[in-house]
Amino acid sequence: MSEDPSTDRPEGATETAYQVQESLSRDPELAHWRVVLGRLVARWETGGFSRGAEFTSRIAAAADELDHHPDVDLRYPHVTVTTVSHDVQRLTGRDRRLALAVSAIADELGLTPVPEEVSTLEIGLDVMAAADVAPFWRAVLGYTVEGDLPETDVLVDPAGRLPALWFQQMDEPRVERNRFHLDITVPHDVAEQRLEAALAAGGRLVSDEAAPSWWVLADAEGNEVCICTWQGRGTAGTD
């Protein structure tokens, strides 16, 4: 994969955010990684806390050397690494270089990649006027805005620990259904397996009209959830 050093975006400066995600997702050198909600995410089984701490320490050293720092979640059985270029709010060549460095460290330590385990949960709220309710949810949750996005679009936990809350515009008030729903974003190569498991567990498919971007499912009582991927969310002319 070639990189344009002037913009630090993979495959040149003209690529949209979606095209970059598609390119990184297909990169054979990034087999440990998955694109999830505009970020590169990977997880490795470490077999213990000390081993995970060693891995984390070496990631920190590599990040300092590259001057590009990921989010690292150290747990007893595994370590999860997430990277995005925050200054441009998208994936760039910096994320690819960091991902390759982290994967090399993991390989040296003999860790087991488990990319099929990564996912991100969001909460969607159907509203008629996001401007009327967003300040309340921002205050009660202690959330903030994401980057340059308005608070009427999405609110996020400043510590990055809790699910984001986003507002979905309704055409007219609906009282016959729940107005909260969950969005679970999974690797694109896991989505259909997750869909089949949910249906086998008693769920029903509400809509696959937007697939492979998302599938809408419901439980036995009609509570809805969307299984989401990065795919199908952009074209060559849009971000």
mmCIF file of C-alpha atoms in Angstrom:
data_model
loop_
_atom_site.group_PDB
_atom_site.id
_atom_site.type_symbol
_atom_site.label_atom_id
_atom_site.label_comp_id
_atom_site.label_asym_id
_atom_site.label_seq_id
_atom_site.Cartn_x
_atom_site.Cartn_y
_atom_site.Cartn_z
ATOM 1 C CA MET A 1 0.000 0.000 0.000
ATOM 2 C CA SER A 2 1.404 3.406 -0.958
ATOM 3 C CA GLU A 3 1.043 6.436 1.300
ATOM 4 C CA ASP A 4 1.021 10.164 0.581
ATOM 5 C CA PRO A 5 3.341 11.758 3.188
ATOM 6 C CA SER A 6 1.919 15.233 2.614
ATOM 7 C CA THR A 7 -1.503 14.233 3.896
ATOM 8 C CA ASP A 8 -0.582 11.018 5.691
ATOM 9 C CA ARG A 9 -3.604 9.310 4.192
ATOM 10 C CA PRO A 10 -3.280 5.845 2.665
ATOM 11 C CA GLU A 11 -3.538 5.706 -1.135
ATOM 12 C CA GLY A 12 -3.299 9.462 -1.669
ATOM 13 C CA ALA A 13 -5.002 12.669 -0.627
ATOM 14 C CA THR A 14 -8.133 12.226 -2.734
ATOM 15 C CA GLU A 15 -9.463 9.217 -0.845
ATOM 16 C CA THR A 16 -12.578 9.626 1.246
ATOM 17 C CA ALA A 17 -12.777 8.327 4.794
ATOM 18 C CA TYR A 18 -14.821 5.388 3.537
ATOM 19 C CA GLN A 19 -12.276 4.506 0.853
ATOM 20 C CA VAL A 20 -9.473 4.572 3.411
ATOM 21 C CA GLN A 21 -11.446 2.228 5.674
ATOM 22 C CA GLU A 22 -12.069 -0.116 2.756
ATOM 23 C CA SER A 23 -8.388 -0.073 1.778
ATOM 24 C CA LEU A 24 -7.207 -0.788 5.318
ATOM 25 C CA SER A 25 -9.810 -3.507 5.784
ATOM 26 C CA ARG A 26 -8.466 -5.330 2.723
ATOM 27 C CA ASP A 27 -4.782 -4.807 3.572
ATOM 28 C CA PRO A 28 -3.216 -8.285 3.958
ATOM 29 C CA GLU A 29 -0.616 -6.892 6.353
ATOM 30 C CA LEU A 30 -3.389 -5.872 8.771
ATOM 31 C CA ALA A 31 -4.852 -9.338 9.264
ATOM 32 C CA HIS A 32 -4.906 -8.835 13.056
ATOM 33 C CA TRP A 33 -7.003 -5.678 12.740
ATOM 34 C CA ARG A 34 -10.604 -4.790 11.931
ATOM 35 C CA VAL A 35 -12.224 -1.486 10.982
ATOM 36 C CA VAL A 36 -14.910 -0.689 13.566
ATOM 37 C CA LEU A 37 -16.696 2.687 13.627
ATOM 38 C CA GLY A 38 -13.910 4.455 11.772
ATOM 39 C CA ARG A 39 -11.137 3.020 13.920
ATOM 40 C CA LEU A 40 -8.657 0.176 13.637
ATOM 41 C CA VAL A 41 -9.185 -2.281 16.487
ATOM 42 C CA ALA A 42 -7.333 -5.470 17.424
ATOM 43 C CA ARG A 43 -7.299 -7.852 20.369
ATOM 44 C CA TRP A 44 -4.772 -10.446 21.481
ATOM 45 C CA GLU A 45 -5.071 -13.201 24.065
ATOM 46 C CA THR A 46 -2.134 -12.858 26.432
ATOM 47 C CA GLY A 47 -2.635 -15.721 28.869
ATOM 48 C CA GLY A 48 -2.076 -13.564 31.926
ATOM 49 C CA PHE A 49 -1.789 -10.074 33.348
ATOM 50 C CA SER A 50 2.017 -9.871 33.442
ATOM 51 C CA ARG A 51 2.280 -10.877 29.807
ATOM 52 C CA GLY A 52 -0.346 -8.305 28.915
ATOM 53 C CA ALA A 53 1.507 -5.635 30.880
ATOM 54 C CA GLU A 54 4.718 -6.436 28.998
ATOM 55 C CA PHE A 55 2.841 -6.146 25.714
ATOM 56 C CA THR A 56 1.296 -2.850 26.794
ATOM 57 C CA SER A 57 4.682 -1.450 27.833
ATOM 58 C CA ARG A 58 6.189 -2.285 24.472
ATOM 59 C CA ILE A 59 3.204 -0.739 22.682
ATOM 60 C CA ALA A 60 3.791 2.462 24.661
ATOM 61 C CA ALA A 61 7.437 2.567 23.603
ATOM 62 C CA ALA A 62 6.528 2.026 19.946
ATOM 63 C CA ALA A 63 3.815 4.691 20.147
ATOM 64 C CA ASP A 64 6.281 7.217 21.567
ATOM 65 C CA GLU A 65 8.752 6.395 18.810
ATOM 66 C CA LEU A 66 6.095 6.878 16.123
ATOM 67 C CA ASP A 67 4.539 9.864 17.956
ATOM 68 C CA HIS A 68 1.116 8.306 17.493
ATOM 69 C CA HIS A 69 -0.687 6.946 20.523
ATOM 70 C CA PRO A 70 -3.505 4.373 20.594
ATOM 71 C CA ASP A 71 -6.021 3.503 23.282
ATOM 72 C CA VAL A 72 -4.940 0.319 25.064
ATOM 73 C CA ASP A 73 -7.268 -1.759 27.267
ATOM 74 C CA LEU A 74 -5.357 -4.221 29.462
ATOM 75 C CA ARG A 75 -7.379 -7.050 31.000
ATOM 76 C CA TYR A 76 -6.243 -10.273 32.638
ATOM 77 C CA PRO A 77 -6.808 -12.523 29.590
ATOM 78 C CA HIS A 78 -6.354 -10.064 26.725
ATOM 79 C CA VAL A 79 -5.254 -6.657 25.451
ATOM 80 C CA THR A 80 -7.346 -4.553 23.062
ATOM 81 C CA VAL A 81 -5.764 -1.776 20.988
ATOM 82 C CA THR A 82 -7.676 0.976 19.167
ATOM 83 C CA THR A 83 -6.169 3.618 16.906
ATOM 84 C CA VAL A 84 -7.450 6.611 14.927
ATOM 85 C CA SER A 85 -5.879 9.933 13.933
ATOM 86 C CA HIS A 86 -7.763 12.266 16.278
ATOM 87 C CA ASP A 87 -6.535 15.480 14.653
ATOM 88 C CA VAL A 88 -8.372 14.653 11.422
ATOM 89 C CA GLN A 89 -11.007 12.364 13.003
ATOM 90 C CA ARG A 90 -10.316 9.533 10.586
ATOM 91 C CA LEU A 91 -7.888 6.732 9.790
ATOM 92 C CA THR A 92 -4.583 7.668 8.140
ATOM 93 C CA GLY A 93 -1.219 6.189 7.297
ATOM 94 C CA ARG A 94 -0.139 6.870 10.881
ATOM 95 C CA ASP A 95 -2.659 4.331 12.092
ATOM 96 C CA ARG A 96 -1.435 1.761 9.601
ATOM 97 C CA ARG A 97 2.195 2.217 10.671
ATOM 98 C CA LEU A 98 1.268 1.933 14.330
ATOM 99 C CA ALA A 99 -0.884 -1.135 13.694
ATOM 100 C CA LEU A 100 1.983 -2.869 11.898
ATOM 101 C CA ALA A 101 4.345 -2.065 14.772
ATOM 102 C CA VAL A 102 1.903 -3.408 17.378
ATOM 103 C CA SER A 103 1.300 -6.580 15.372
ATOM 104 C CA ALA A 104 5.053 -7.150 15.110
ATOM 105 C CA ILE A 105 5.392 -6.888 18.895
ATOM 106 C CA ALA A 106 2.499 -9.308 19.402
ATOM 107 C CA ASP A 107 4.107 -11.787 17.019
ATOM 108 C CA GLU A 108 7.429 -11.539 18.856
ATOM 109 C CA LEU A 109 5.666 -12.301 22.138
ATOM 110 C CA GLY A 110 3.751 -15.214 20.629
ATOM 111 C CA LEU A 111 0.328 -13.734 21.403
ATOM 112 C CA THR A 112 -2.862 -15.022 19.793
ATOM 113 C CA PRO A 113 -4.902 -12.514 17.740
ATOM 114 C CA VAL A 114 -8.679 -12.720 18.153
ATOM 115 C CA PRO A 115 -10.045 -10.050 15.762
ATOM 116 C CA GLU A 116 -13.446 -11.737 15.703
ATOM 117 C CA GLU A 117 -13.976 -10.661 19.327
ATOM 118 C CA VAL A 118 -13.799 -6.890 18.804
ATOM 119 C CA SER A 119 -16.995 -4.816 18.713
ATOM 120 C CA THR A 120 -18.360 -1.427 19.786
ATOM 121 C CA LEU A 121 -21.764 -0.713 21.354
ATOM 122 C CA GLU A 122 -23.782 2.460 20.716
ATOM 123 C CA ILE A 123 -27.217 3.593 21.893
ATOM 124 C CA GLY A 124 -29.629 5.223 19.455
ATOM 125 C CA LEU A 125 -32.529 7.425 20.564
ATOM 126 C CA ASP A 126 -35.380 8.286 18.185
ATOM 127 C CA VAL A 127 -36.299 11.966 18.551
ATOM 128 C CA MET A 128 -38.414 14.625 16.886
ATOM 129 C CA ALA A 129 -36.110 17.521 17.837
ATOM 130 C CA ALA A 130 -32.600 16.555 18.913
ATOM 131 C CA ALA A 131 -31.824 20.143 19.904
ATOM 132 C CA ASP A 132 -34.512 19.938 22.594
ATOM 133 C CA VAL A 133 -33.232 16.768 24.258
ATOM 134 C CA ALA A 134 -29.476 16.603 23.565
ATOM 135 C CA PRO A 135 -28.505 19.115 26.301
ATOM 136 C CA PHE A 136 -30.397 17.027 28.879
ATOM 137 C CA TRP A 137 -28.656 13.798 27.907
ATOM 138 C CA ARG A 138 -25.286 15.538 27.759
ATOM 139 C CA ALA A 139 -25.773 16.836 31.288
ATOM 140 C CA VAL A 140 -27.263 13.731 32.908
ATOM 141 C CA LEU A 141 -24.663 11.373 31.415
ATOM 142 C CA GLY A 142 -21.706 13.727 31.808
ATOM 143 C CA TYR A 143 -20.949 13.213 28.115
ATOM 144 C CA THR A 144 -19.347 15.572 25.608
ATOM 145 C CA VAL A 145 -19.400 16.077 21.854
ATOM 146 C CA GLU A 146 -17.265 13.991 19.510
ATOM 147 C CA GLY A 147 -14.679 16.132 17.753
ATOM 148 C CA ASP A 148 -16.308 18.894 15.740
ATOM 149 C CA LEU A 149 -19.695 17.194 15.551
ATOM 150 C CA PRO A 150 -22.694 19.032 17.054
ATOM 151 C CA GLU A 151 -24.243 17.664 20.234
ATOM 152 C CA THR A 152 -27.400 16.955 18.248
ATOM 153 C CA ASP A 153 -25.485 14.303 16.290
ATOM 154 C CA VAL A 154 -23.683 12.146 18.858
ATOM 155 C CA LEU A 155 -22.558 12.370 22.490
ATOM 156 C CA VAL A 156 -19.610 10.404 23.865
ATOM 157 C CA ASP A 157 -18.119 9.469 27.217
ATOM 158 C CA PRO A 158 -15.019 11.686 27.633
ATOM 159 C CA ALA A 159 -13.213 8.728 29.234
ATOM 160 C CA GLY A 160 -14.056 6.496 26.288
ATOM 161 C CA ARG A 161 -15.514 3.763 28.494
ATOM 162 C CA LEU A 162 -19.294 3.988 28.007
ATOM 163 C CA PRO A 163 -21.373 3.617 24.821
ATOM 164 C CA ALA A 164 -21.928 6.657 22.624
ATOM 165 C CA LEU A 165 -25.462 8.071 22.387
ATOM 166 C CA TRP A 166 -26.696 9.262 19.001
ATOM 167 C CA PHE A 167 -29.978 10.815 17.921
ATOM 168 C CA GLN A 168 -32.070 9.438 15.061
ATOM 169 C CA GLN A 169 -34.555 11.814 13.456
ATOM 170 C CA MET A 170 -38.178 10.635 13.368
ATOM 171 C CA ASP A 171 -40.619 11.803 10.705
ATOM 172 C CA GLU A 172 -43.506 11.742 13.173
ATOM 173 C CA PRO A 173 -43.948 10.761 16.830
ATOM 174 C CA ARG A 174 -44.223 7.012 17.392
ATOM 175 C CA VAL A 175 -45.656 5.674 20.626
ATOM 176 C CA GLU A 176 -46.129 2.051 19.580
ATOM 177 C CA ARG A 177 -42.426 1.135 19.786
ATOM 178 C CA ASN A 178 -39.410 1.722 21.992
ATOM 179 C CA ARG A 179 -37.470 4.851 21.125
ATOM 180 C CA PHE A 180 -34.145 3.539 22.406
ATOM 181 C CA HIS A 181 -32.315 0.854 20.465
ATOM 182 C CA LEU A 182 -28.821 -0.610 20.565
ATOM 183 C CA ASP A 183 -26.266 -0.582 17.755
ATOM 184 C CA ILE A 184 -23.576 -3.248 17.976
ATOM 185 C CA THR A 185 -20.798 -2.666 15.439
ATOM 186 C CA VAL A 186 -18.795 -5.778 14.631
ATOM 187 C CA PRO A 187 -16.070 -6.709 12.116
ATOM 188 C CA HIS A 188 -17.547 -7.084 8.633
ATOM 189 C CA ASP A 189 -16.519 -10.740 8.508
ATOM 190 C CA VAL A 190 -18.374 -11.492 11.757
ATOM 191 C CA ALA A 191 -21.713 -9.793 11.000
ATOM 192 C CA GLU A 192 -23.557 -12.642 9.291
ATOM 193 C CA GLN A 193 -22.413 -15.126 11.934
ATOM 194 C CA ARG A 194 -23.730 -12.782 14.638
ATOM 195 C CA LEU A 195 -26.980 -12.363 12.696
ATOM 196 C CA GLU A 196 -27.488 -16.115 12.414
ATOM 197 C CA ALA A 197 -26.775 -16.597 16.118
ATOM 198 C CA ALA A 198 -29.321 -13.916 17.068
ATOM 199 C CA LEU A 199 -32.003 -15.449 14.860
ATOM 200 C CA ALA A 200 -31.288 -18.908 16.256
ATOM 201 C CA ALA A 201 -31.685 -17.478 19.764
ATOM 202 C CA GLY A 202 -35.272 -16.420 19.096
ATOM 203 C CA GLY A 203 -34.790 -13.095 17.345
ATOM 204 C CA ARG A 204 -36.450 -11.994 14.125
ATOM 205 C CA LEU A 205 -35.169 -9.979 11.206
ATOM 206 C CA VAL A 206 -36.987 -6.644 10.980
ATOM 207 C CA SER A 207 -35.093 -5.292 7.967
ATOM 208 C CA ASP A 208 -32.030 -6.056 5.874
ATOM 209 C CA GLU A 209 -32.663 -3.174 3.476
ATOM 210 C CA ALA A 210 -29.457 -1.381 4.536
ATOM 211 C CA ALA A 211 -27.236 -4.488 4.644
ATOM 212 C CA PRO A 212 -24.278 -4.824 4.788
ATOM 213 C CA SER A 213 -24.199 -1.461 6.606
ATOM 214 C CA TRP A 214 -26.680 -2.747 9.175
ATOM 215 C CA TRP A 215 -29.406 -5.299 9.850
ATOM 216 C CA VAL A 216 -32.334 -4.494 12.166
ATOM 217 C CA LEU A 217 -33.396 -7.314 14.490
ATOM 218 C CA ALA A 218 -35.882 -7.597 17.333
ATOM 219 C CA ASP A 219 -36.297 -9.900 20.297
ATOM 220 C CA ALA A 220 -39.499 -11.785 21.105
ATOM 221 C CA GLU A 221 -41.052 -8.629 22.614
ATOM 222 C CA GLY A 222 -40.080 -6.291 19.786
ATOM 223 C CA ASN A 223 -37.037 -4.614 21.355
ATOM 224 C CA GLU A 224 -34.726 -3.667 18.500
ATOM 225 C CA VAL A 225 -30.985 -3.851 17.893
ATOM 226 C CA CYS A 226 -28.887 -3.163 14.812
ATOM 227 C CA ILE A 227 -25.900 -5.286 13.830
ATOM 228 C CA CYS A 228 -23.617 -2.821 12.032
ATOM 229 C CA THR A 229 -20.416 -2.851 9.963
ATOM 230 C CA TRP A 230 -18.279 -0.243 8.196
ATOM 231 C CA GLN A 231 -19.343 -1.499 4.774
ATOM 232 C CA GLY A 232 -21.665 0.306 2.384
ATOM 233 C CA ARG A 233 -21.518 3.674 4.154
ATOM 234 C CA GLY A 234 -19.787 5.788 1.516
ATOM 235 C CA THR A 235 -19.102 6.266 -2.161
ATOM 236 C CA ALA A 236 -16.211 7.628 -4.147
ATOM 237 C CA GLY A 237 -17.642 11.120 -3.953
ATOM 238 C CA THR A 238 -18.472 11.367 -0.277
ATOM 239 C CA ASP A 239 -16.820 11.024 3.102
#
